[in-house]
């Protein structure tokens, strides 16, 4: 068993569909690891399997999901073999999660105080008074001014950014080893996005916490995470050090993602068009060979007739060099 905090090897997630159809293969042979205190950025278009991977880590996939893995270990716990009692300790305890829309994650009818105290009591076994004190301290840690006032607020009285800070305060209340932030800023204004990401980064460093940061913006990952994994159609297509990948993407999809960013001004010759044409293939109409080939500008005949493996962090048999494939 490895010493990583989270170690995932050959994770496969299927969803049972109607009786006559074969199950949908939504995540394929996914392997990655995270060490204590490390941030992993995960990027990819909608439908690439980012959220279901996170749900698998939290043990929250629906009954219709079939999960298998060679290794799927968090903090020495084999996640696919966990008993419910252990899950209760891990989920919302050692692993916490924040979501895209903080407003819908909060109960609109209950005060921030009530929601925070209930969450804290559930995981820490503190008295109400102690839980209240910890709530104030946590609100302060996540940069909320006048914590006392905010504690008595109801969700509708909070801005989106403030609501996300409250969610982060609740998520870190159990001192998680791993925080999963699944598109935590997608619902927020651009200026607020940066503040929230900066907050997450500072909590990562201060608490030596690991973070999985999911976003569809590779630029955000470039700014906040040293390590990145690019996903496409349920597979990792490129993974490694963010700086290297952003400076010299090898996979045509990564290159296209970079070029499709609003701020991307330098487009190299023969790279893919700014907006990536086509859509992620539906899971019951998978193309043969490379999953990206119907949308790739560099497809050759050998891309279509074989399964493409991840080699040196890139799942492409004609990788790019300086934005051009040779
Ligand atoms: N409950 C479900 N039942 C069947 N298929 C699902 C379910 N949830 C997700 N999927 C499949 O998994 C794919 C990946 O979903 P998801 O992880 O949510 O993508 P992402 O977060 O990258 O946008 C979806 O496109 C869908 O085909
Ligand atoms: S394997 Fe071929 S089709 Fe797939 S990304 Fe590489 S060049 Fe494009
Ligand atoms: Mg998602």
Coordinates of C-alpha atoms and ligand atoms in Angstrom, one line a residue:
X1 CA 0.0 0.0 0.0
X2 CA 1.3 3.5 -0.9
X3 CA 2.0 6.3 1.5
X4 CA -0.1 8.8 -0.3
X5 CA -3.0 10.4 1.5
X6 CA -5.2 9.3 -1.4
X7 CA -4.2 6.8 -3.9
X8 CA -6.3 5.9 -6.9
X9 CA -5.3 3.2 -9.4
X10 CA -7.4 2.1 -12.3
X11 CA -10.7 3.5 -11.0
X12 CA -13.6 2.5 -13.2
X13 CA -17.2 3.8 -12.7
X14 CA -20.1 2.3 -14.6
X15 CA -23.7 3.3 -14.3
X16 CA -26.4 0.6 -14.8
X17 CA -28.8 1.8 -17.4
X18 CA -32.0 0.1 -18.8
X19 CA -32.0 -3.6 -18.6
X20 CA -31.1 -4.2 -22.3
X21 CA -28.3 -1.7 -22.5
X22 CA -24.8 -2.3 -21.4
X23 CA -23.7 -0.1 -18.4
X24 CA -22.4 3.3 -19.2
X25 CA -18.6 3.4 -18.7
X26 CA -18.3 6.9 -17.2
X27 CA -14.8 6.9 -15.7
X28 CA -12.1 4.7 -17.2
X29 CA -8.9 3.5 -15.7
X30 CA -8.3 6.6 -13.7
X31 CA -5.1 6.8 -11.7
X32 CA -3.8 9.6 -9.5
X33 CA -2.6 10.3 -6.0
X34 CA -2.5 13.2 -3.6
X35 CA -0.1 13.7 -0.7
X36 CA -0.8 15.5 2.6
X37 CA -0.8 19.2 2.1
X38 CA -0.9 19.0 -1.7
X39 CA -3.4 20.6 -4.1
X40 CA -4.5 18.8 -7.3
X41 CA -6.2 20.8 -9.9
X42 CA -8.7 18.9 -12.1
X43 CA -9.9 20.4 -15.3
X44 CA -12.1 19.3 -18.2
X45 CA -15.4 20.1 -19.9
X46 CA -18.7 19.2 -18.5
X47 CA -19.4 15.5 -18.5
X48 CA -15.8 14.4 -18.3
X49 CA -16.3 12.6 -15.0
X50 CA -14.9 15.1 -12.5
X51 CA -17.8 15.1 -10.1
X52 CA -18.5 11.4 -10.1
X53 CA -14.9 10.8 -9.2
X54 CA -15.3 13.1 -6.3
X55 CA -18.5 11.4 -5.3
X56 CA -16.7 8.1 -5.4
X57 CA -14.1 9.4 -3.0
X58 CA -16.9 10.5 -0.7
X59 CA -18.8 7.2 -1.0
X60 CA -21.8 9.1 -2.3
X61 CA -22.4 7.6 -5.7
X62 CA -26.0 6.4 -6.3
X63 CA -26.9 2.7 -6.1
X64 CA -26.9 2.5 -9.9
X65 CA -23.1 3.0 -9.9
X66 CA -20.7 0.1 -10.2
X67 CA -17.2 1.0 -9.0
X68 CA -14.0 -1.0 -9.2
X69 CA -10.3 -0.1 -8.7
X70 CA -7.0 -1.8 -8.3
X71 CA -6.3 0.6 -5.5
X72 CA -8.6 3.2 -3.9
X73 CA -7.2 4.1 -0.6
X74 CA -7.6 7.1 1.6
X75 CA -5.4 7.5 4.7
X76 CA -4.9 3.7 4.7
X77 CA -8.6 3.0 4.3
X78 CA -9.7 0.9 1.3
X79 CA -12.7 3.0 0.3
X80 CA -14.5 0.2 -1.6
X81 CA -14.5 -2.0 1.5
X82 CA -15.5 0.6 4.2
X83 CA -18.2 -0.1 6.7
X84 CA -20.9 2.5 7.2
X85 CA -19.6 3.4 10.6
X86 CA -16.2 4.2 9.1
X87 CA -17.8 6.2 6.3
X88 CA -19.5 8.4 9.0
X89 CA -16.1 9.2 10.4
X90 CA -14.5 9.9 7.0
X91 CA -17.3 11.7 5.1
X92 CA -17.7 15.2 6.3
X93 CA -14.9 14.5 8.8
X94 CA -11.5 13.5 7.3
X95 CA -12.8 14.4 3.8
X96 CA -15.0 17.5 3.3
X97 CA -16.5 18.9 0.2
X98 CA -17.7 22.2 -1.0
X99 CA -19.9 22.7 -4.0
X100 CA -20.6 25.0 -6.9
X101 CA -23.7 26.7 -5.4
X102 CA -23.3 27.6 -1.8
X103 CA -26.8 29.0 -1.6
X104 CA -28.4 25.7 -2.5
X105 CA -26.1 23.8 0.0
X106 CA -27.4 25.9 2.9
X107 CA -30.8 25.4 4.3
X108 CA -32.7 28.7 3.6
X109 CA -34.9 28.4 6.7
X110 CA -32.2 28.0 9.3
X111 CA -29.7 30.5 10.6
X112 CA -26.0 30.2 9.9
X113 CA -25.5 29.6 13.6
X114 CA -27.9 26.7 13.7
X115 CA -26.4 25.1 10.6
X116 CA -22.8 25.5 11.8
X117 CA -23.5 24.3 15.3
X118 CA -25.3 21.2 14.1
X119 CA -22.4 20.4 11.7
X120 CA -19.8 20.9 14.3
X121 CA -21.7 18.9 17.0
X122 CA -22.0 16.0 14.6
X123 CA -18.3 15.6 14.1
X124 CA -16.6 17.0 17.1
X125 CA -18.8 16.0 20.0
X126 CA -18.7 19.5 21.5
X127 CA -21.3 21.2 23.6
X128 CA -23.5 23.8 22.1
X129 CA -21.5 26.6 23.7
X130 CA -18.1 25.2 22.5
X131 CA -19.5 24.7 19.1
X132 CA -20.7 28.3 19.0
X133 CA -17.3 29.5 20.0
X134 CA -15.6 27.4 17.3
X135 CA -18.1 28.7 14.8
X136 CA -17.1 32.3 15.5
X137 CA -13.4 31.3 15.3
X138 CA -14.0 29.6 11.9
X139 CA -15.9 32.5 10.5
X140 CA -13.0 34.7 11.4
X141 CA -10.6 32.2 9.8
X142 CA -12.5 32.3 6.5
X143 CA -12.3 36.1 6.5
X144 CA -15.9 37.0 7.5
X145 CA -16.0 40.4 9.2
X146 CA -18.3 40.7 12.3
X147 CA -18.6 36.9 12.8
X148 CA -21.2 37.4 15.6
X149 CA -23.5 39.3 13.4
X150 CA -23.1 36.8 10.5
X151 CA -23.7 33.9 12.8
X152 CA -27.3 35.1 13.4
X153 CA -27.9 35.7 9.7
X154 CA -30.1 33.6 7.4
X155 CA -28.6 32.5 4.1
X156 CA -30.6 35.0 2.1
X157 CA -28.9 37.8 4.0
X158 CA -25.5 36.6 2.7
X159 CA -23.8 37.5 -0.6
X160 CA -22.8 34.5 -2.8
X161 CA -19.1 35.0 -1.8
X162 CA -20.0 35.1 1.9
X163 CA -22.2 32.0 1.6
X164 CA -19.3 30.2 0.1
X165 CA -17.1 31.3 3.0
X166 CA -19.6 29.9 5.4
X167 CA -19.6 26.6 3.5
X168 CA -15.8 26.6 3.7
X169 CA -15.9 27.3 7.4
X170 CA -18.3 24.4 7.9
X171 CA -16.1 22.2 5.7
X172 CA -12.9 22.9 7.6
X173 CA -14.7 22.6 11.0
X174 CA -13.8 18.9 11.2
X175 CA -10.1 19.6 10.4
X176 CA -10.3 17.5 7.2
X177 CA -7.2 16.0 5.7
X178 CA -8.7 16.4 2.3
X179 CA -11.1 19.1 1.0
X180 CA -12.8 18.5 -2.3
X181 CA -13.8 21.8 -3.9
X182 CA -15.9 21.0 -6.9
X183 CA -16.2 24.1 -9.0
X184 CA -16.4 26.3 -5.9
X185 CA -16.4 29.6 -7.7
X186 CA -18.4 28.9 -10.8
X187 CA -21.5 30.6 -9.4
X188 CA -19.6 33.7 -8.2
X189 CA -18.4 37.0 -9.7
X190 CA -14.9 37.0 -11.1
X191 CA -13.5 39.3 -8.4
X192 CA -15.0 37.1 -5.6
X193 CA -13.7 33.9 -7.4
X194 CA -10.2 35.0 -6.8
X195 CA -10.8 35.8 -3.2
X196 CA -12.3 32.4 -2.5
X197 CA -9.5 30.6 -4.3
X198 CA -6.9 32.7 -2.4
X199 CA -8.7 31.7 0.8
X200 CA -8.6 28.0 -0.1
X201 CA -4.9 28.3 -1.0
X202 CA -4.1 29.9 2.4
X203 CA -6.1 27.3 4.3
X204 CA -4.2 24.6 2.4
X205 CA -0.9 26.0 3.5
X206 CA -1.9 26.9 7.0
X207 CA -3.5 23.6 7.9
X208 CA -1.4 21.4 5.7
X209 CA -4.6 20.3 4.1
X210 CA -4.9 18.5 0.8
X211 CA -7.3 20.0 -1.8
X212 CA -8.8 18.7 -5.0
X213 CA -9.8 21.8 -6.9
X214 CA -12.1 21.1 -9.8
X215 CA -12.6 23.9 -12.3
X216 CA -13.1 24.2 -16.0
X217 CA -10.6 27.0 -16.2
X218 CA -7.0 25.9 -16.7
X219 CA -5.8 29.5 -15.9
X220 CA -7.3 29.2 -12.4
X221 CA -5.4 26.0 -11.9
X222 CA -2.2 27.7 -13.2
X223 CA -2.5 30.3 -10.5
X224 CA -3.3 28.1 -7.6
X225 CA -2.2 24.5 -8.1
X226 CA 1.2 23.0 -8.8
X227 CA -0.3 19.8 -10.0
X228 CA -3.0 19.3 -12.6
X229 CA -4.9 16.5 -14.3
X230 CA -6.8 17.2 -17.5
X231 CA -9.9 14.9 -18.0
X232 CA -11.7 14.1 -21.2
X233 CA -14.6 11.7 -21.6
X234 CA -13.9 9.9 -18.3
X235 CA -10.2 9.6 -18.8
X236 CA -7.1 11.5 -17.8
X237 CA -5.6 12.8 -21.0
X238 CA -2.7 14.8 -19.5
X239 CA -1.3 15.0 -16.0
X240 CA 1.7 16.5 -14.3
X241 CA 3.2 19.8 -13.1
X242 CA 0.8 22.7 -14.0
X243 CA 3.6 25.0 -15.1
X244 CA 5.0 22.5 -17.5
X245 CA 1.6 21.6 -18.9
X246 CA 0.5 25.2 -19.4
X247 CA 3.8 26.2 -21.0
X248 CA 4.0 23.2 -23.2
X249 CA 0.8 21.2 -23.5
X250 CA 1.4 17.8 -25.2
X251 CA -2.1 16.7 -25.6
X252 CA -4.2 18.4 -28.3
X253 CA -7.2 18.7 -25.9
X254 CA -5.1 20.5 -23.3
X255 CA -3.8 22.8 -26.0
X256 CA -7.3 23.5 -27.2
X257 CA -8.5 24.2 -23.6
X258 CA -5.7 26.7 -23.2
X259 CA -6.5 28.3 -26.5
X260 CA -10.2 28.6 -25.7
X261 CA -9.5 30.7 -22.6
X262 CA -10.9 34.2 -23.1
X263 CA -7.4 35.7 -22.3
X264 CA -5.5 33.5 -24.7
X265 CA -4.1 35.9 -27.3
X266 CA -1.1 34.1 -28.6
X267 CA -2.3 31.3 -30.7
X268 CA 0.3 29.2 -32.4
X269 CA 0.0 28.0 -35.9
X270 CA -1.9 24.9 -36.5
X271 CA -3.4 24.7 -33.0
X272 CA -7.0 24.0 -32.6
X273 CA -9.6 26.7 -33.0
X274 CA -10.3 28.9 -30.0
X275 CA -13.5 27.2 -29.2
X276 CA -13.2 23.5 -29.3
X277 CA -15.6 22.2 -31.9
X278 CA -17.9 19.3 -31.3
X279 CA -19.0 17.9 -27.9
X280 CA -17.8 15.3 -25.5
X281 CA -19.0 11.9 -26.8
X282 CA -22.0 10.5 -25.1
X283 CA -21.1 7.5 -23.0
X284 CA -23.0 5.0 -25.0
X285 CA -21.6 6.2 -28.3
X286 CA -17.9 6.1 -27.5
X287 CA -15.7 6.5 -30.5
X288 CA -13.2 3.8 -31.3
X289 CA -9.5 4.5 -30.4
X290 CA -8.7 7.9 -29.0
X291 CA -11.7 9.4 -27.4
X292 CA -10.8 12.9 -28.6
X293 CA -10.2 11.9 -32.3
X294 CA -13.5 13.2 -33.7
X295 CA -12.6 16.7 -32.4
X296 CA -8.9 16.6 -32.8
X297 CA -7.1 18.5 -35.6
X298 CA -4.2 16.1 -35.7
X299 CA -6.0 12.8 -36.0
X300 CA -4.2 10.1 -38.0
X301 CA -5.4 6.7 -39.0
X302 CA -3.5 5.0 -36.1
X303 CA -5.5 7.2 -33.6
X304 CA -8.7 5.5 -34.5
X305 CA -7.9 1.8 -34.4
X306 CA -6.2 1.3 -31.0
X307 CA -6.8 2.1 -27.4
X308 CA -4.5 5.0 -26.4
X309 CA -2.6 4.6 -23.1
X310 CA -1.4 7.3 -20.8
X311 CA 2.4 7.5 -21.5
X312 CA 4.6 10.0 -19.6
X313 CA 1.6 11.9 -18.5
X314 CA 0.0 12.2 -21.9
X315 CA -2.7 10.1 -23.6
X316 CA -1.8 10.9 -27.2
X317 CA 0.3 9.0 -29.8
X318 CA 1.2 12.2 -31.7
X319 CA 1.8 14.6 -28.9
X320 CA 2.5 18.3 -29.5
X321 CA 5.8 20.0 -29.4
X322 CA 5.6 23.7 -29.2
X323 CA 1.9 23.6 -30.0
X324 CA 2.6 21.7 -33.3
X325 CA 2.4 18.0 -33.7
X326 CA 5.3 16.5 -35.7
Ligands
LIG1 N1 -26.5 9.2 -11.7 C1 -26.0 9.0 -12.9 N2 -26.5 8.0 -13.7 C2 -26.0 7.7 -14.9 N3 -25.0 8.4 -15.5 C3 -24.4 9.3 -14.7 C4 -24.9 9.7 -13.4 N4 -24.1 10.7 -13.0 C5 -23.2 11.0 -13.9 N5 -23.4 10.1 -15.0 C6 -22.6 10.1 -16.2 O1 -21.2 10.4 -15.9 C7 -20.8 11.5 -16.7 C8 -19.8 12.4 -16.0 O2 -20.5 13.1 -15.0 P1 -19.8 14.2 -14.1 O3 -18.8 13.5 -13.2 O4 -20.9 14.8 -13.3 O5 -19.1 15.2 -15.1 P2 -18.4 16.6 -14.7 O6 -18.4 16.8 -13.3 O7 -17.0 16.4 -15.3 O8 -19.1 17.6 -15.5 C9 -22.1 12.2 -17.2 O9 -21.9 12.8 -18.4 C10 -23.0 11.1 -17.3 O10 -23.0 10.4 -18.5
LIG2 S1 -4.1 10.3 -30.2 FE1 -4.5 11.2 -32.2 S2 -6.6 11.9 -32.2 FE2 -6.0 11.5 -30.1 S3 -5.4 13.5 -29.3 FE3 -3.5 12.4 -30.1 S4 -3.4 13.1 -32.2 FE4 -5.4 13.6 -31.6
LIG3 MG1 -19.2 18.4 -12.2

